[in-house]
XYZ file of C-alpha atoms in Angstrom:
169
model
C -28.335 -2.696 -57.655
C -26.493 0.515 -56.815
C -26.510 1.442 -53.159
C -26.562 5.053 -52.110
C -23.701 6.301 -49.960
C -25.169 6.279 -46.476
C -23.093 6.669 -43.340
C -24.647 4.966 -40.337
C -23.798 5.645 -36.695
C -21.249 3.290 -35.166
C -22.828 -0.062 -34.371
C -21.192 -2.346 -31.768
C -22.753 -5.312 -33.588
C -20.105 -4.805 -36.295
C -17.485 -6.313 -33.963
C -19.632 -9.404 -33.341
C -20.385 -9.710 -37.046
C -16.655 -9.559 -37.794
C -15.916 -12.313 -35.251
C -18.671 -14.475 -36.757
C -17.461 -13.888 -40.315
C -13.821 -14.431 -39.362
C -14.739 -17.848 -37.965
C -16.595 -18.737 -41.187
C -13.631 -17.635 -43.337
C -11.120 -19.508 -41.161
C -13.261 -22.653 -41.367
C -13.652 -22.384 -45.160
C -9.889 -21.838 -45.531
C -8.765 -24.137 -42.709
C -6.112 -25.750 -44.908
C -4.261 -22.447 -45.287
C -2.217 -20.261 -42.976
C -4.059 -16.931 -42.589
C -4.018 -13.813 -40.478
C -7.412 -12.097 -40.349
C -8.080 -8.515 -39.233
C -11.117 -6.240 -39.022
C -10.308 -3.072 -40.989
C -12.160 -0.079 -42.387
C -14.508 2.231 -40.556
C -16.602 -0.550 -39.022
C -13.484 -1.571 -37.066
C -13.119 1.808 -35.329
C -15.270 2.238 -32.231
C -17.259 5.451 -32.405
C -16.799 6.004 -36.151
C -19.811 6.048 -38.435
C -19.557 3.927 -41.552
C -21.232 2.503 -44.577
C -22.615 -0.774 -43.207
C -20.109 -2.874 -45.149
C -17.787 -5.046 -43.111
C -14.183 -4.829 -44.331
C -12.060 -7.846 -43.523
C -8.389 -8.262 -44.360
C -6.639 -11.601 -44.654
C -2.899 -11.975 -44.885
C -1.198 -14.826 -46.727
C 2.429 -15.856 -47.172
C 2.187 -15.607 -50.969
C -0.532 -13.662 -52.786
C -0.966 -16.372 -55.428
C -2.349 -18.615 -52.643
C -5.540 -16.565 -52.883
C -6.276 -18.130 -56.284
C -7.055 -21.348 -54.392
C -9.581 -19.511 -52.188
C -12.151 -18.833 -54.911
C -14.170 -22.044 -54.532
C -14.000 -22.377 -50.722
C -15.043 -18.742 -50.272
C -17.794 -19.135 -52.866
C -19.284 -21.845 -50.639
C -19.826 -19.234 -47.887
C -21.202 -16.541 -50.202
C -18.100 -14.658 -51.386
C -17.476 -13.832 -55.021
C -14.000 -13.128 -56.392
C -13.807 -9.732 -58.114
C -10.809 -9.089 -60.343
C -9.343 -5.601 -59.894
C -6.403 -5.323 -62.290
C -5.679 -1.837 -60.947
C -4.728 -3.398 -57.575
C -2.204 -6.140 -58.435
C -1.082 -6.494 -54.793
C -4.584 -7.343 -53.555
C -7.187 -10.018 -54.131
C -10.760 -8.965 -53.472
C -13.880 -10.941 -52.621
C -17.359 -9.499 -52.125
C -20.344 -10.921 -50.313
C -23.633 -9.457 -51.479
C -24.749 -7.847 -54.699
C -22.548 -5.845 -57.069
C -22.086 -2.283 -55.734
C -24.279 -3.302 -52.780
C -22.055 -5.786 -50.972
C -22.363 -6.449 -47.268
C -18.833 -7.796 -46.697
C -15.555 -7.042 -48.443
C -12.610 -9.402 -48.032
C -9.254 -7.917 -48.996
C -6.337 -10.327 -49.249
C -2.762 -9.049 -49.084
C 0.631 -10.549 -48.545
C 1.085 -10.603 -44.780
C 3.474 -7.858 -43.679
C 3.390 -6.062 -47.057
C 3.157 -2.292 -47.297
C -0.569 -2.592 -48.100
C -1.109 -4.829 -45.037
C 0.762 -2.411 -42.780
C -1.036 0.650 -44.196
C -4.469 -0.832 -43.500
C -3.514 -1.502 -39.882
C -1.778 1.862 -39.475
C -4.864 3.736 -40.664
C -7.212 1.787 -38.402
C -4.971 2.029 -35.356
C -4.288 5.749 -35.861
C -8.016 6.517 -35.970
C -8.548 4.448 -32.825
C -5.819 6.282 -30.903
C -6.468 9.827 -32.230
C -10.079 10.891 -31.472
C -9.565 14.322 -33.078
C -8.528 12.742 -36.398
C -11.383 10.216 -36.104
C -13.837 13.151 -35.757
C -12.303 14.898 -38.783
C -12.666 11.709 -40.797
C -16.267 11.311 -39.649
C -17.072 14.885 -40.755
C -15.347 14.340 -44.100
C -17.286 11.123 -44.723
C -20.620 12.747 -43.905
C -19.813 15.697 -46.172
C -18.721 13.459 -49.038
C -21.781 11.229 -48.644
C -23.924 14.337 -49.224
C -21.776 15.418 -52.160
C -21.692 11.936 -53.775
C -24.960 10.299 -52.654
C -25.198 7.916 -55.626
C -21.508 7.685 -56.554
C -19.639 5.304 -54.286
C -16.543 5.448 -56.524
C -16.477 9.257 -56.352
C -17.002 9.123 -52.593
C -14.131 6.674 -52.165
C -11.762 8.654 -54.403
C -12.553 11.876 -52.555
C -11.539 10.247 -49.223
C -8.180 9.070 -50.561
C -6.078 12.199 -49.828
C -7.213 12.225 -46.187
C -6.482 8.512 -45.807
C -3.030 8.836 -47.363
C -2.245 11.779 -45.073
C -3.249 9.761 -42.000
C -1.146 6.782 -43.125
C 1.820 9.090 -43.616
C 1.310 10.542 -40.118
C 0.919 7.075 -38.637
C 4.162 5.963 -40.230
C 6.066 8.952 -38.874
C 6.028 11.018 -42.057
């Protein structure tokens, strides 16, 4: 089932949902050392978002994530292989192209880990940039209403620019 690109107003329930889901993930993976963060637009107060919760987990070694497939499956997550992102492991909860939760696993402290946090934190601390991002997302959702891949690709230059700014570039 293909979901349309729909940006919803910020919902404070997203924070509670993240806390609930974090606890479930930590319990399912209790035998592993993990750092878990709320990322993506649902993690930024005041920012509209697609109602998909993005969660990031950090591990010491990325190959540890191979052992997560069965425990995460028991709480509704499916491993999705993305060969184009060798530095990330990805799990989805919900239907294909209509997931409700995305779990991104990176090596803790890696460039990808830091970039996710930099982007989130920059949007939180720069309301003007957050508003620009909100406007861009709404515009792109109208331009790509049934093309989530196109929508995501069209956001990439803005995101990269913010990460560069956040990292002092």
